[in-house]
PDB file of C-alpha atoms in Angstrom:
ATOM      1  CA  MET A   1     -34.300 130.032  67.237  1.00  0.00           C
ATOM      2  CA  ILE A   2     -30.905 131.249  66.142  1.00  0.00           C
ATOM      3  CA  THR A   3     -30.002 134.420  68.210  1.00  0.00           C
ATOM      4  CA  GLU A   4     -27.323 136.678  66.897  1.00  0.00           C
ATOM      5  CA  TYR A   5     -25.131 135.545  69.848  1.00  0.00           C
ATOM      6  CA  ILE A   6     -25.367 131.819  68.825  1.00  0.00           C
ATOM      7  CA  TYR A   7     -24.700 132.780  65.085  1.00  0.00           C
ATOM      8  CA  GLN A   8     -21.581 134.688  66.159  1.00  0.00           C
ATOM      9  CA  GLU A   9     -20.234 132.191  68.397  1.00  0.00           C
ATOM     10  CA  TYR A  10     -20.815 129.637  65.847  1.00  0.00           C
ATOM     11  CA  LEU A  11     -18.862 131.551  63.153  1.00  0.00           C
ATOM     12  CA  LYS A  12     -16.111 132.128  65.396  1.00  0.00           C
ATOM     13  CA  THR A  13     -15.564 128.564  66.094  1.00  0.00           C
ATOM     14  CA  LEU A  14     -16.197 127.681  62.429  1.00  0.00           C
ATOM     15  CA  LEU A  15     -13.426 130.153  61.538  1.00  0.00           C
ATOM     16  CA  GLN A  16     -11.090 128.580  64.257  1.00  0.00           C
ATOM     17  CA  GLY A  17     -11.812 125.395  62.475  1.00  0.00           C
ATOM     18  CA  ASP A  18     -13.138 123.849  65.750  1.00  0.00           C
ATOM     19  CA  ARG A  19     -15.216 120.896  64.459  1.00  0.00           C
ATOM     20  CA  ASN A  20     -16.250 119.649  67.841  1.00  0.00           C
ATOM     21  CA  LYS A  21     -17.646 123.047  69.063  1.00  0.00           C
ATOM     22  CA  CYS A  22     -19.439 123.646  66.041  1.00  0.00           C
ATOM     23  CA  ARG A  23     -20.944 120.012  66.123  1.00  0.00           C
ATOM     24  CA  ASN A  24     -22.031 120.528  69.705  1.00  0.00           C
ATOM     25  CA  THR A  25     -23.762 123.839  68.624  1.00  0.00           C
ATOM     26  CA  ILE A  26     -25.639 122.047  65.881  1.00  0.00           C
ATOM     27  CA  GLN A  27     -26.554 119.172  68.077  1.00  0.00           C
ATOM     28  CA  GLU A  28     -27.956 121.346  70.763  1.00  0.00           C
ATOM     29  CA  LEU A  29     -29.967 123.093  68.332  1.00  0.00           C
ATOM     30  CA  LEU A  30     -31.459 119.978  67.069  1.00  0.00           C
ATOM     31  CA  ASN A  31     -32.122 118.705  70.288  1.00  0.00           C
ATOM     32  CA  ASN A  32     -33.993 121.761  70.962  1.00  0.00           C
ATOM     33  CA  ASN A  33     -36.384 120.937  67.826  1.00  0.00           C
ATOM     34  CA  ILE A  34     -35.247 123.784  65.510  1.00  0.00           C
ATOM     35  CA  GLU A  35     -36.671 123.646  62.264  1.00  0.00           C
ATOM     36  CA  VAL A  36     -33.990 122.076  59.589  1.00  0.00           C
ATOM     37  CA  ARG A  37     -34.957 124.836  57.205  1.00  0.00           C
ATOM     38  CA  ILE A  38     -34.017 127.620  59.610  1.00  0.00           C
ATOM     39  CA  LEU A  39     -30.635 125.782  60.547  1.00  0.00           C
ATOM     40  CA  TYR A  40     -29.869 125.850  56.704  1.00  0.00           C
ATOM     41  CA  GLU A  41     -31.122 129.512  56.055  1.00  0.00           C
ATOM     42  CA  ASN A  42     -29.754 131.114  59.144  1.00  0.00           C
ATOM     43  CA  LEU A  43     -26.684 129.262  60.246  1.00  0.00           C
ATOM     44  CA  PHE A  44     -25.000 126.965  57.278  1.00  0.00           C
ATOM     45  CA  SER A  45     -25.878 129.415  54.317  1.00  0.00           C
ATOM     46  CA  ARG A  46     -25.351 132.603  56.376  1.00  0.00           C
ATOM     47  CA  SER A  47     -21.986 131.725  57.515  1.00  0.00           C
ATOM     48  CA  LEU A  48     -20.491 130.394  54.289  1.00  0.00           C
ATOM     49  CA  TYR A  49     -21.533 133.742  52.800  1.00  0.00           C
ATOM     50  CA  ASP A  50     -19.696 135.498  55.335  1.00  0.00           C
ATOM     51  CA  VAL A  51     -16.715 133.244  54.876  1.00  0.00           C
ATOM     52  CA  GLY A  52     -16.796 133.828  51.442  1.00  0.00           C
ATOM     53  CA  TYR A  53     -16.940 137.599  51.773  1.00  0.00           C
ATOM     54  CA  LEU A  54     -13.962 137.338  54.440  1.00  0.00           C
ATOM     55  CA  TRP A  55     -11.924 135.500  51.793  1.00  0.00           C
ATOM     56  CA  GLU A  56     -12.731 137.860  49.039  1.00  0.00           C
ATOM     57  CA  LYS A  57     -11.594 140.856  51.237  1.00  0.00           C
ATOM     58  CA  ASN A  58      -8.351 139.008  52.081  1.00  0.00           C
ATOM     59  CA  LYS A  59      -9.384 138.812  55.608  1.00  0.00           C
ATOM     60  CA  ILE A  60      -8.756 135.092  55.451  1.00  0.00           C
ATOM     61  CA  SER A  61      -6.916 132.628  53.693  1.00  0.00           C
ATOM     62  CA  VAL A  62      -8.152 130.149  50.689  1.00  0.00           C
ATOM     63  CA  ALA A  63      -7.268 127.444  53.338  1.00  0.00           C
ATOM     64  CA  ILE A  64      -9.393 128.761  56.131  1.00  0.00           C
ATOM     65  CA  GLU A  65     -12.283 128.944  53.580  1.00  0.00           C
ATOM     66  CA  HIS A  66     -11.584 125.457  52.376  1.00  0.00           C
ATOM     67  CA  LEU A  67     -11.660 124.281  56.050  1.00  0.00           C
ATOM     68  CA  CYS A  68     -15.037 126.068  56.890  1.00  0.00           C
ATOM     69  CA  THR A  69     -16.749 124.635  53.792  1.00  0.00           C
ATOM     70  CA  ALA A  70     -15.513 121.005  54.815  1.00  0.00           C
ATOM     71  CA  ILE A  71     -16.615 121.428  58.235  1.00  0.00           C
ATOM     72  CA  THR A  72     -20.047 122.736  57.159  1.00  0.00           C
ATOM     73  CA  GLU A  73     -20.523 119.834  54.664  1.00  0.00           C
ATOM     74  CA  SER A  74     -19.673 117.210  57.745  1.00  0.00           C
ATOM     75  CA  LEU A  75     -22.322 119.056  59.908  1.00  0.00           C
ATOM     76  CA  ILE A  76     -25.059 119.048  57.251  1.00  0.00           C
ATOM     77  CA  THR A  77     -25.034 115.361  57.721  1.00  0.00           C
ATOM     78  CA  MET A  78     -26.200 115.657  60.991  1.00  0.00           C
ATOM     79  CA  THR A  79     -29.638 116.835  59.785  1.00  0.00           C
ATOM     80  CA  TYR A  80     -30.339 114.113  57.530  1.00  0.00           C
ATOM     81  CA  PRO A  81     -32.278 111.966  60.139  1.00  0.00           C
ATOM     82  CA  TYR A  82     -34.610 114.956  60.534  1.00  0.00           C
ATOM     83  CA  LEU A  83     -34.458 115.967  56.697  1.00  0.00           C
ATOM     84  CA  PHE A  84     -35.532 112.976  54.884  1.00  0.00           C
ATOM     85  CA  SER A  85     -38.512 112.115  57.473  1.00  0.00           C
ATOM     86  CA  ALA A  86     -40.653 114.847  55.444  1.00  0.00           C
ATOM     87  CA  LYS A  87     -43.721 113.416  53.531  1.00  0.00           C
ATOM     88  CA  HIS A  88     -42.993 113.455  49.739  1.00  0.00           C
ATOM     89  CA  ASN A  89     -45.214 114.843  47.083  1.00  0.00           C
ATOM     90  CA  GLY A  90     -44.083 113.152  43.954  1.00  0.00           C
ATOM     91  CA  LYS A  91     -42.253 115.739  42.530  1.00  0.00           C
ATOM     92  CA  LYS A  92     -38.456 115.376  41.303  1.00  0.00           C
ATOM     93  CA  VAL A  93     -35.727 117.812  41.031  1.00  0.00           C
ATOM     94  CA  VAL A  94     -32.205 117.374  39.515  1.00  0.00           C
ATOM     95  CA  VAL A  95     -29.445 119.503  41.344  1.00  0.00           C
ATOM     96  CA  THR A  96     -26.262 119.808  39.738  1.00  0.00           C
ATOM     97  CA  CYS A  97     -23.358 122.387  39.201  1.00  0.00           C
ATOM     98  CA  THR A  98     -22.264 124.085  35.866  1.00  0.00           C
ATOM     99  CA  PRO A  99     -19.537 122.193  34.202  1.00  0.00           C
ATOM    100  CA  GLY A 100     -16.177 123.062  35.535  1.00  0.00           C
ATOM    101  CA  GLU A 101     -17.598 124.126  38.842  1.00  0.00           C
ATOM    102  CA  PHE A 102     -15.886 122.340  41.895  1.00  0.00           C
ATOM    103  CA  HIS A 103     -17.977 124.407  44.702  1.00  0.00           C
ATOM    104  CA  GLN A 104     -20.759 122.086  45.323  1.00  0.00           C
ATOM    105  CA  ILE A 105     -21.993 122.769  48.848  1.00  0.00           C
ATOM    106  CA  GLY A 106     -24.482 125.359  47.788  1.00  0.00           C
ATOM    107  CA  ALA A 107     -26.142 123.001  45.337  1.00  0.00           C
ATOM    108  CA  ARG A 108     -26.157 120.387  47.980  1.00  0.00           C
ATOM    109  CA  MET A 109     -28.086 122.434  50.281  1.00  0.00           C
ATOM    110  CA  VAL A 110     -30.363 123.372  47.665  1.00  0.00           C
ATOM    111  CA  ALA A 111     -31.074 119.556  46.858  1.00  0.00           C
ATOM    112  CA  ASP A 112     -31.445 118.834  50.778  1.00  0.00           C
ATOM    113  CA  PHE A 113     -33.940 122.012  50.709  1.00  0.00           C
ATOM    114  CA  PHE A 114     -36.071 120.277  48.030  1.00  0.00           C
ATOM    115  CA  GLU A 115     -36.230 117.122  50.323  1.00  0.00           C
ATOM    116  CA  ILE A 116     -37.454 119.566  53.320  1.00  0.00           C
ATOM    117  CA  TYR A 117     -40.378 120.473  51.066  1.00  0.00           C
ATOM    118  CA  GLY A 118     -41.302 116.948  50.108  1.00  0.00           C
ATOM    119  CA  TRP A 119     -39.492 116.557  46.762  1.00  0.00           C
ATOM    120  CA  ASP A 120     -37.390 113.834  45.612  1.00  0.00           C
ATOM    121  CA  SER A 121     -33.958 115.253  44.924  1.00  0.00           C
ATOM    122  CA  TYR A 122     -31.100 114.020  42.814  1.00  0.00           C
ATOM    123  CA  PHE A 123     -27.900 115.795  43.607  1.00  0.00           C
ATOM    124  CA  LEU A 124     -25.165 115.075  40.968  1.00  0.00           C
ATOM    125  CA  GLY A 125     -22.402 117.056  42.668  1.00  0.00           C
ATOM    126  CA  ALA A 126     -19.613 119.198  41.267  1.00  0.00           C
ATOM    127  CA  ASN A 127     -18.327 119.305  37.635  1.00  0.00           C
ATOM    128  CA  THR A 128     -20.962 116.942  36.199  1.00  0.00           C
ATOM    129  CA  PRO A 129     -20.149 116.432  32.291  1.00  0.00           C
ATOM    130  CA  GLU A 130     -22.983 117.574  30.131  1.00  0.00           C
ATOM    131  CA  THR A 131     -23.633 114.160  28.525  1.00  0.00           C
ATOM    132  CA  VAL A 132     -23.968 112.594  31.833  1.00  0.00           C
ATOM    133  CA  LEU A 133     -26.625 115.393  32.905  1.00  0.00           C
ATOM    134  CA  TYR A 134     -28.767 114.850  29.873  1.00  0.00           C
ATOM    135  CA  ASN A 135     -28.640 111.106  30.074  1.00  0.00           C
ATOM    136  CA  TYR A 136     -29.687 111.429  33.815  1.00  0.00           C
ATOM    137  CA  ILE A 137     -32.507 113.960  32.915  1.00  0.00           C
ATOM    138  CA  ASP A 138     -33.913 111.307  30.369  1.00  0.00           C
ATOM    139  CA  ASP A 139     -33.589 108.503  32.937  1.00  0.00           C
ATOM    140  CA  THR A 140     -35.320 110.430  35.887  1.00  0.00           C
ATOM    141  CA  LYS A 141     -37.746 112.833  33.940  1.00  0.00           C
ATOM    142  CA  PRO A 142     -37.555 115.754  36.724  1.00  0.00           C
ATOM    143  CA  ASP A 143     -40.184 118.448  37.051  1.00  0.00           C
ATOM    144  CA  LEU A 144     -37.328 120.597  37.394  1.00  0.00           C
ATOM    145  CA  ILE A 145     -33.466 121.158  37.256  1.00  0.00           C
ATOM    146  CA  ALA A 146     -31.640 123.474  39.303  1.00  0.00           C
ATOM    147  CA  ILE A 147     -28.038 124.348  38.462  1.00  0.00           C
ATOM    148  CA  SER A 148     -25.608 126.144  40.747  1.00  0.00           C
ATOM    149  CA  ILE A 149     -22.786 128.631  39.518  1.00  0.00           C
ATOM    150  CA  SER A 150     -20.192 130.028  42.258  1.00  0.00           C
ATOM    151  CA  VAL A 151     -17.585 131.416  39.542  1.00  0.00           C
ATOM    152  CA  ASN A 152     -18.793 134.434  37.379  1.00  0.00           C
ATOM    153  CA  PHE A 153     -16.197 133.499  34.565  1.00  0.00           C
ATOM    154  CA  ASN A 154     -17.990 130.321  34.066  1.00  0.00           C
ATOM    155  CA  MET A 155     -21.200 132.211  33.012  1.00  0.00           C
ATOM    156  CA  HIS A 156     -20.832 131.613  29.471  1.00  0.00           C
ATOM    157  CA  ILE A 157     -20.540 127.696  30.024  1.00  0.00           C
ATOM    158  CA  LEU A 158     -23.918 128.073  31.994  1.00  0.00           C
ATOM    159  CA  GLU A 159     -25.287 129.812  29.171  1.00  0.00           C
ATOM    160  CA  LYS A 160     -24.366 127.247  26.655  1.00  0.00           C
ATOM    161  CA  LEU A 161     -25.682 124.346  29.061  1.00  0.00           C
ATOM    162  CA  VAL A 162     -28.952 126.189  29.504  1.00  0.00           C
ATOM    163  CA  ILE A 163     -29.443 126.548  25.793  1.00  0.00           C
ATOM    164  CA  ASN A 164     -28.787 123.089  25.232  1.00  0.00           C
ATOM    165  CA  ILE A 165     -31.063 121.857  27.949  1.00  0.00           C
ATOM    166  CA  ASN A 166     -34.123 124.131  26.447  1.00  0.00           C
ATOM    167  CA  GLN A 167     -33.565 122.485  22.990  1.00  0.00           C
ATOM    168  CA  LYS A 168     -33.522 119.008  24.383  1.00  0.00           C
ATOM    169  CA  PHE A 169     -36.049 119.250  27.299  1.00  0.00           C
ATOM    170  CA  PRO A 170     -38.237 122.195  26.041  1.00  0.00           C
ATOM    171  CA  ASN A 171     -40.798 121.673  28.817  1.00  0.00           C
ATOM    172  CA  LEU A 172     -38.471 121.431  31.621  1.00  0.00           C
ATOM    173  CA  GLU A 173     -38.324 124.340  34.198  1.00  0.00           C
ATOM    174  CA  ILE A 174     -35.015 125.489  35.183  1.00  0.00           C
ATOM    175  CA  LEU A 175     -33.594 127.019  38.600  1.00  0.00           C
ATOM    176  CA  LEU A 176     -30.447 128.931  38.540  1.00  0.00           C
ATOM    177  CA  GLY A 177     -28.667 130.239  41.610  1.00  0.00           C
ATOM    178  CA  GLY A 178     -25.225 130.796  43.173  1.00  0.00           C
ATOM    179  CA  GLN A 179     -22.678 133.612  44.146  1.00  0.00           C
ATOM    180  CA  ALA A 180     -21.521 133.957  40.773  1.00  0.00           C
ATOM    181  CA  PHE A 181     -24.891 136.212  40.299  1.00  0.00           C
ATOM    182  CA  ARG A 182     -23.612 138.717  42.707  1.00  0.00           C
ATOM    183  CA  TRP A 183     -21.150 139.946  39.811  1.00  0.00           C
ATOM    184  CA  GLY A 184     -24.193 139.999  37.221  1.00  0.00           C
ATOM    185  CA  GLY A 185     -25.188 137.671  34.580  1.00  0.00           C
ATOM    186  CA  GLN A 186     -28.963 137.512  35.199  1.00  0.00           C
ATOM    187  CA  GLU A 187     -29.631 139.492  32.246  1.00  0.00           C
ATOM    188  CA  ILE A 188     -28.511 136.864  30.110  1.00  0.00           C
ATOM    189  CA  PHE A 189     -31.336 134.598  31.011  1.00  0.00           C
ATOM    190  CA  GLN A 190     -34.231 137.054  31.786  1.00  0.00           C
ATOM    191  CA  GLN A 191     -35.907 136.609  28.586  1.00  0.00           C
ATOM    192  CA  ASN A 192     -36.820 132.935  29.283  1.00  0.00           C
ATOM    193  CA  PRO A 193     -40.165 132.439  31.301  1.00  0.00           C
ATOM    194  CA  ARG A 194     -39.188 129.147  32.412  1.00  0.00           C
ATOM    195  CA  ILE A 195     -35.940 130.120  33.992  1.00  0.00           C
ATOM    196  CA  LYS A 196     -35.820 131.533  37.489  1.00  0.00           C
ATOM    197  CA  ILE A 197     -32.951 132.947  39.299  1.00  0.00           C
ATOM    198  CA  LEU A 198     -32.870 132.774  43.005  1.00  0.00           C
ATOM    199  CA  GLU A 199     -30.131 134.559  45.305  1.00  0.00           C
ATOM    200  CA  ASN A 200     -30.605 132.649  48.605  1.00  0.00           C
ATOM    201  CA  LEU A 201     -32.317 129.866  50.239  1.00  0.00           C
ATOM    202  CA  SER A 202     -35.019 131.940  51.617  1.00  0.00           C
ATOM    203  CA  GLN A 203     -35.981 132.742  48.165  1.00  0.00           C
ATOM    204  CA  LEU A 204     -36.098 129.062  47.313  1.00  0.00           C
ATOM    205  CA  SER A 205     -38.448 128.639  50.262  1.00  0.00           C
ATOM    206  CA  ASN A 206     -41.090 130.976  48.461  1.00  0.00           C
ATOM    207  CA  ASN A 207     -40.688 129.379  45.076  1.00  0.00           C
ATOM    208  CA  ILE A 208     -41.079 125.651  45.828  1.00  0.00           C
TER     209      ILE A 208
END
């Protein structure tokens, strides 16, 4: 269980850039058999949203925001011995970022989350070119594609990408998410029944 005290202490050390203290917190939680899902939802994801909010409000610098992201990415790897032990169900998902997007940690956590629930996830990372993505979908034939968008002014790029995916792969389900939707854009995709837009990892748990 992640108490509010544990969370606030972790957030404080994360903002201080104290990688070792953050690692100690994660290791202690893992030693106490915390569910990896809870760790992702209630510590990693929550803290990054709080860091992003602080940056938006000019409470912290972009340097601190980048540092927190880098530390979190390194901490996520600590969960992998537990993460990839789940029994797989044969389903496949390709997880990528919108072209032009360089914030990949949210998409990476989504890919890991699918692994928690037994999917084979293929994480393509940030700024994957469209042609590369289409070729990879052709090769892997996934059941689902999940696309992350962090910056709202890239919404028109995502819209174009989704149109092309619908044309090339008319039976492929599409999952969209990311902080960009906090500023709107959901209405662009609401008419397509094969598209779901999720706001956070908790909602993802209920839709896998």
